Amino acid sequence: MKYCSDRCRRGVGSADLAAEQAILQLVTARGPGSACPREVARLLASRDGREGSWREQMPTVQDAARRLAARGEIVVTQRDRPVDAATARGPVRLRRR
């Protein structure tokens, strides 16, 4: 897989790398637990001083999660079962591999 989505075709920028780091930071802090992508988006929005804009961060967080899952750094789950991050629909959780 070369790209996790059409948005990734444009290249990975600093916002994308920040999202990857935020995901890794949150799932590492959770240990065996998991994190919701929404939590990551809210963390990124709060770092920018724009807490109310977390929804705008969601596509970036979702793409970052797909890239990390494709590299084997995290596992994307639904109902505690691993799923393919590229095709999963609905609520997902992120956890460290």
Short mmCIF file of N, CA and C in Angstrom, two decimals:
data_model
loop_
_atom_site.label_atom_id
_atom_site.label_comp_id
_atom_site.label_asym_id
_atom_site.label_seq_id
_atom_site.Cartn_x
_atom_site.Cartn_y
_atom_site.Cartn_z
N MET A 1 0.85 -1.17 0.00
CA MET A 1 0.00 0.00 0.00
C MET A 1 0.89 1.23 0.00
N LYS A 2 0.71 2.06 -1.00
CA LYS A 2 1.54 3.24 -1.08
C LYS A 2 0.93 4.41 -0.31
N TYR A 3 -0.39 4.59 -0.40
CA TYR A 3 -1.07 5.68 0.29
C TYR A 3 -2.22 5.12 1.10
N CYS A 4 -2.47 5.72 2.26
CA CYS A 4 -3.57 5.26 3.09
C CYS A 4 -4.89 5.86 2.63
N SER A 5 -4.86 6.96 1.91
CA SER A 5 -6.08 7.59 1.39
C SER A 5 -5.68 8.59 0.32
N ASP A 6 -6.68 9.12 -0.37
CA ASP A 6 -6.40 10.14 -1.39
C ASP A 6 -5.75 11.37 -0.78
N ARG A 7 -6.14 11.72 0.47
CA ARG A 7 -5.55 12.89 1.12
C ARG A 7 -4.05 12.68 1.35
N CYS A 8 -3.63 11.44 1.53
CA CYS A 8 -2.20 11.18 1.77
C CYS A 8 -1.38 11.31 0.49
N ARG A 9 -2.04 11.26 -0.64
CA ARG A 9 -1.30 11.41 -1.90
C ARG A 9 -0.63 12.77 -2.00
N ARG A 10 -1.19 13.77 -1.33
CA ARG A 10 -0.63 15.12 -1.38
C ARG A 10 0.68 15.21 -0.63
N GLY A 11 1.00 14.19 0.12
CA GLY A 11 2.23 14.19 0.90
C GLY A 11 1.95 14.38 2.37
N VAL A 12 2.89 14.00 3.18
CA VAL A 12 2.75 14.09 4.63
C VAL A 12 3.44 15.36 5.09
N GLY A 13 2.65 16.26 5.66
CA GLY A 13 3.18 17.53 6.13
C GLY A 13 3.36 17.55 7.64
N SER A 14 3.65 18.72 8.15
CA SER A 14 3.91 18.86 9.59
C SER A 14 2.67 18.56 10.42
N ALA A 15 1.48 18.93 9.93
CA ALA A 15 0.25 18.63 10.68
C ALA A 15 0.03 17.12 10.75
N ASP A 16 0.36 16.42 9.67
CA ASP A 16 0.21 14.97 9.64
C ASP A 16 1.17 14.30 10.62
N LEU A 17 2.40 14.78 10.66
CA LEU A 17 3.38 14.22 11.59
C LEU A 17 3.00 14.53 13.03
N ALA A 18 2.43 15.71 13.27
CA ALA A 18 1.98 16.06 14.62
C ALA A 18 0.85 15.14 15.06
N ALA A 19 -0.03 14.80 14.13
CA ALA A 19 -1.13 13.88 14.44
C ALA A 19 -0.59 12.49 14.77
N GLU A 20 0.38 12.02 14.01
CA GLU A 20 0.99 10.72 14.29
C GLU A 20 1.62 10.71 15.68
N GLN A 21 2.36 11.78 16.00
CA GLN A 21 3.00 11.86 17.31
C GLN A 21 1.97 11.92 18.44
N ALA A 22 0.88 12.64 18.22
CA ALA A 22 -0.16 12.74 19.24
C ALA A 22 -0.82 11.38 19.47
N ILE A 23 -1.05 10.64 18.40
CA ILE A 23 -1.64 9.30 18.54
C ILE A 23 -0.70 8.42 19.35
N LEU A 24 0.57 8.40 18.96
CA LEU A 24 1.53 7.55 19.66
C LEU A 24 1.67 7.95 21.13
N GLN A 25 1.67 9.25 21.39
CA GLN A 25 1.77 9.74 22.76
C GLN A 25 0.57 9.26 23.59
N LEU A 26 -0.63 9.39 23.03
CA LEU A 26 -1.83 9.03 23.77
C LEU A 26 -1.94 7.53 23.99
N VAL A 27 -1.69 6.73 22.94
CA VAL A 27 -1.83 5.28 23.12
C VAL A 27 -0.72 4.71 24.00
N THR A 28 0.44 5.32 23.99
CA THR A 28 1.52 4.87 24.87
C THR A 28 1.16 5.18 26.32
N ALA A 29 0.59 6.34 26.55
CA ALA A 29 0.19 6.72 27.91
C ALA A 29 -0.91 5.80 28.45
N ARG A 30 -1.72 5.26 27.56
CA ARG A 30 -2.82 4.38 27.98
C ARG A 30 -2.36 2.97 28.30
N GLY A 31 -1.13 2.63 27.94
CA GLY A 31 -0.64 1.27 28.19
C GLY A 31 -1.46 0.26 27.41
N PRO A 32 -2.05 -0.72 28.11
CA PRO A 32 -2.83 -1.72 27.38
C PRO A 32 -4.20 -1.19 26.94
N GLY A 33 -4.57 -0.02 27.39
CA GLY A 33 -5.85 0.57 27.01
C GLY A 33 -5.81 1.17 25.62
N SER A 34 -6.90 1.79 25.23
CA SER A 34 -6.97 2.36 23.89
C SER A 34 -7.43 3.81 23.97
N ALA A 35 -7.33 4.50 22.85
CA ALA A 35 -7.74 5.89 22.76
C ALA A 35 -8.69 6.06 21.59
N CYS A 36 -9.57 7.01 21.71
CA CYS A 36 -10.51 7.34 20.64
C CYS A 36 -9.85 8.38 19.73
N PRO A 37 -10.01 8.28 18.41
CA PRO A 37 -9.45 9.29 17.53
C PRO A 37 -9.93 10.71 17.88
N ARG A 38 -11.14 10.81 18.40
CA ARG A 38 -11.67 12.11 18.80
C ARG A 38 -10.81 12.75 19.90
N GLU A 39 -10.30 11.91 20.81
CA GLU A 39 -9.42 12.43 21.87
C GLU A 39 -8.15 13.04 21.28
N VAL A 40 -7.63 12.39 20.26
CA VAL A 40 -6.42 12.89 19.60
C VAL A 40 -6.72 14.22 18.92
N ALA A 41 -7.86 14.30 18.23
CA ALA A 41 -8.25 15.53 17.55
C ALA A 41 -8.42 16.67 18.55
N ARG A 42 -9.01 16.37 19.70
CA ARG A 42 -9.18 17.40 20.72
C ARG A 42 -7.84 17.85 21.29
N LEU A 43 -6.93 16.90 21.45
CA LEU A 43 -5.59 17.25 21.94
C LEU A 43 -4.89 18.18 20.95
N LEU A 44 -4.96 17.87 19.68
CA LEU A 44 -4.33 18.71 18.66
C LEU A 44 -4.97 20.09 18.62
N ALA A 45 -6.30 20.14 18.70
CA ALA A 45 -6.99 21.43 18.66
C ALA A 45 -6.63 22.28 19.88
N SER A 46 -6.49 21.63 21.04
CA SER A 46 -6.13 22.40 22.24
C SER A 46 -4.70 22.92 22.16
N ARG A 47 -3.82 22.18 21.52
CA ARG A 47 -2.44 22.64 21.33
C ARG A 47 -2.40 23.89 20.44
N ASP A 48 -3.34 23.94 19.50
CA ASP A 48 -3.42 25.10 18.60
C ASP A 48 -4.19 26.25 19.22
N GLY A 49 -4.74 26.05 20.43
CA GLY A 49 -5.54 27.08 21.07
C GLY A 49 -6.92 27.23 20.47
N ARG A 50 -7.38 26.17 19.79
CA ARG A 50 -8.69 26.20 19.13
C ARG A 50 -9.50 24.98 19.54
N GLU A 51 -9.83 24.89 20.83
CA GLU A 51 -10.50 23.71 21.37
C GLU A 51 -11.79 23.36 20.64
N GLY A 52 -12.52 24.37 20.17
CA GLY A 52 -13.79 24.12 19.50
C GLY A 52 -13.66 23.59 18.08
N SER A 53 -12.45 23.54 17.56
CA SER A 53 -12.26 23.14 16.15
C SER A 53 -11.77 21.70 16.00
N TRP A 54 -11.99 20.87 16.99
CA TRP A 54 -11.44 19.51 16.93
C TRP A 54 -11.98 18.71 15.75
N ARG A 55 -13.20 18.98 15.33
CA ARG A 55 -13.78 18.22 14.20
C ARG A 55 -12.97 18.43 12.92
N GLU A 56 -12.40 19.62 12.77
CA GLU A 56 -11.57 19.90 11.60
C GLU A 56 -10.32 19.03 11.58
N GLN A 57 -9.90 18.57 12.74
CA GLN A 57 -8.69 17.74 12.86
C GLN A 57 -8.95 16.27 12.52
N MET A 58 -10.22 15.86 12.52
CA MET A 58 -10.53 14.43 12.37
C MET A 58 -9.98 13.79 11.10
N PRO A 59 -10.12 14.39 9.91
CA PRO A 59 -9.54 13.73 8.72
C PRO A 59 -8.03 13.52 8.85
N THR A 60 -7.33 14.49 9.42
CA THR A 60 -5.88 14.36 9.60
C THR A 60 -5.56 13.24 10.58
N VAL A 61 -6.34 13.15 11.66
CA VAL A 61 -6.12 12.09 12.65
C VAL A 61 -6.43 10.72 12.04
N GLN A 62 -7.51 10.63 11.28
CA GLN A 62 -7.86 9.35 10.66
C GLN A 62 -6.78 8.89 9.68
N ASP A 63 -6.27 9.81 8.88
CA ASP A 63 -5.19 9.47 7.95
C ASP A 63 -3.93 9.04 8.70
N ALA A 64 -3.61 9.76 9.77
CA ALA A 64 -2.43 9.41 10.56
C ALA A 64 -2.59 8.02 11.17
N ALA A 65 -3.78 7.71 11.65
CA ALA A 65 -4.03 6.38 12.22
C ALA A 65 -3.87 5.30 11.16
N ARG A 66 -4.34 5.56 9.95
CA ARG A 66 -4.17 4.58 8.87
C ARG A 66 -2.70 4.35 8.56
N ARG A 67 -1.93 5.42 8.50
CA ARG A 67 -0.50 5.27 8.22
C ARG A 67 0.20 4.47 9.32
N LEU A 68 -0.10 4.82 10.58
CA LEU A 68 0.53 4.11 11.70
C LEU A 68 0.13 2.65 11.72
N ALA A 69 -1.12 2.36 11.41
CA ALA A 69 -1.57 0.96 11.37
C ALA A 69 -0.90 0.21 10.23
N ALA A 70 -0.77 0.86 9.09
CA ALA A 70 -0.11 0.23 7.94
C ALA A 70 1.35 -0.09 8.24
N ARG A 71 1.99 0.75 9.05
CA ARG A 71 3.39 0.52 9.45
C ARG A 71 3.50 -0.45 10.62
N GLY A 72 2.37 -0.84 11.20
CA GLY A 72 2.39 -1.79 12.30
C GLY A 72 2.68 -1.18 13.66
N GLU A 73 2.55 0.14 13.79
CA GLU A 73 2.84 0.79 15.06
C GLU A 73 1.64 0.81 16.00
N ILE A 74 0.44 0.81 15.44
CA ILE A 74 -0.77 0.77 16.26
C ILE A 74 -1.73 -0.27 15.69
N VAL A 75 -2.76 -0.57 16.47
CA VAL A 75 -3.84 -1.45 16.02
C VAL A 75 -5.13 -0.64 16.09
N VAL A 76 -5.92 -0.70 15.04
CA VAL A 76 -7.23 -0.05 15.02
C VAL A 76 -8.26 -1.13 15.34
N THR A 77 -9.14 -0.86 16.30
CA THR A 77 -10.11 -1.86 16.72
C THR A 77 -11.53 -1.31 16.69
N GLN A 78 -12.46 -2.24 16.56
CA GLN A 78 -13.88 -1.98 16.74
C GLN A 78 -14.40 -3.10 17.63
N ARG A 79 -15.06 -2.73 18.71
CA ARG A 79 -15.57 -3.72 19.68
C ARG A 79 -14.46 -4.68 20.12
N ASP A 80 -13.29 -4.11 20.38
CA ASP A 80 -12.10 -4.84 20.85
C ASP A 80 -11.56 -5.86 19.86
N ARG A 81 -11.93 -5.75 18.59
CA ARG A 81 -11.40 -6.65 17.57
C ARG A 81 -10.61 -5.83 16.55
N PRO A 82 -9.43 -6.30 16.16
CA PRO A 82 -8.66 -5.57 15.14
C PRO A 82 -9.44 -5.48 13.83
N VAL A 83 -9.36 -4.33 13.19
CA VAL A 83 -10.00 -4.12 11.89
C VAL A 83 -9.00 -3.46 10.96
N ASP A 84 -9.29 -3.53 9.67
CA ASP A 84 -8.47 -2.86 8.67
C ASP A 84 -8.77 -1.37 8.74
N ALA A 85 -7.78 -0.58 9.06
CA ALA A 85 -7.96 0.86 9.24
C ALA A 85 -8.42 1.54 7.96
N ALA A 86 -8.07 0.99 6.82
CA ALA A 86 -8.42 1.62 5.55
C ALA A 86 -9.88 1.40 5.18
N THR A 87 -10.52 0.37 5.72
CA THR A 87 -11.89 0.07 5.32
C THR A 87 -12.89 0.14 6.48
N ALA A 88 -12.42 0.34 7.69
CA ALA A 88 -13.32 0.38 8.85
C ALA A 88 -14.28 1.56 8.75
N ARG A 89 -15.53 1.30 9.09
CA ARG A 89 -16.56 2.33 9.13
C ARG A 89 -17.15 2.35 10.52
N GLY A 90 -17.44 3.53 11.01
CA GLY A 90 -18.02 3.64 12.34
C GLY A 90 -16.96 3.90 13.39
N PRO A 91 -17.37 3.85 14.67
CA PRO A 91 -16.45 4.17 15.76
C PRO A 91 -15.30 3.17 15.85
N VAL A 92 -14.10 3.70 16.02
CA VAL A 92 -12.90 2.85 16.18
C VAL A 92 -12.13 3.33 17.40
N ARG A 93 -11.25 2.49 17.87
CA ARG A 93 -10.32 2.81 18.95
C ARG A 93 -8.92 2.53 18.45
N LEU A 94 -7.95 3.19 19.05
CA LEU A 94 -6.54 3.03 18.67
C LEU A 94 -5.77 2.53 19.87
N ARG A 95 -4.90 1.55 19.65
CA ARG A 95 -4.07 1.08 20.75
C ARG A 95 -2.69 0.71 20.23
N ARG A 96 -1.75 0.69 21.13
CA ARG A 96 -0.37 0.35 20.77
C ARG A 96 -0.29 -1.12 20.41
N ARG A 97 0.51 -1.44 19.43
CA ARG A 97 0.71 -2.84 19.05
C ARG A 97 1.54 -3.52 20.09
#
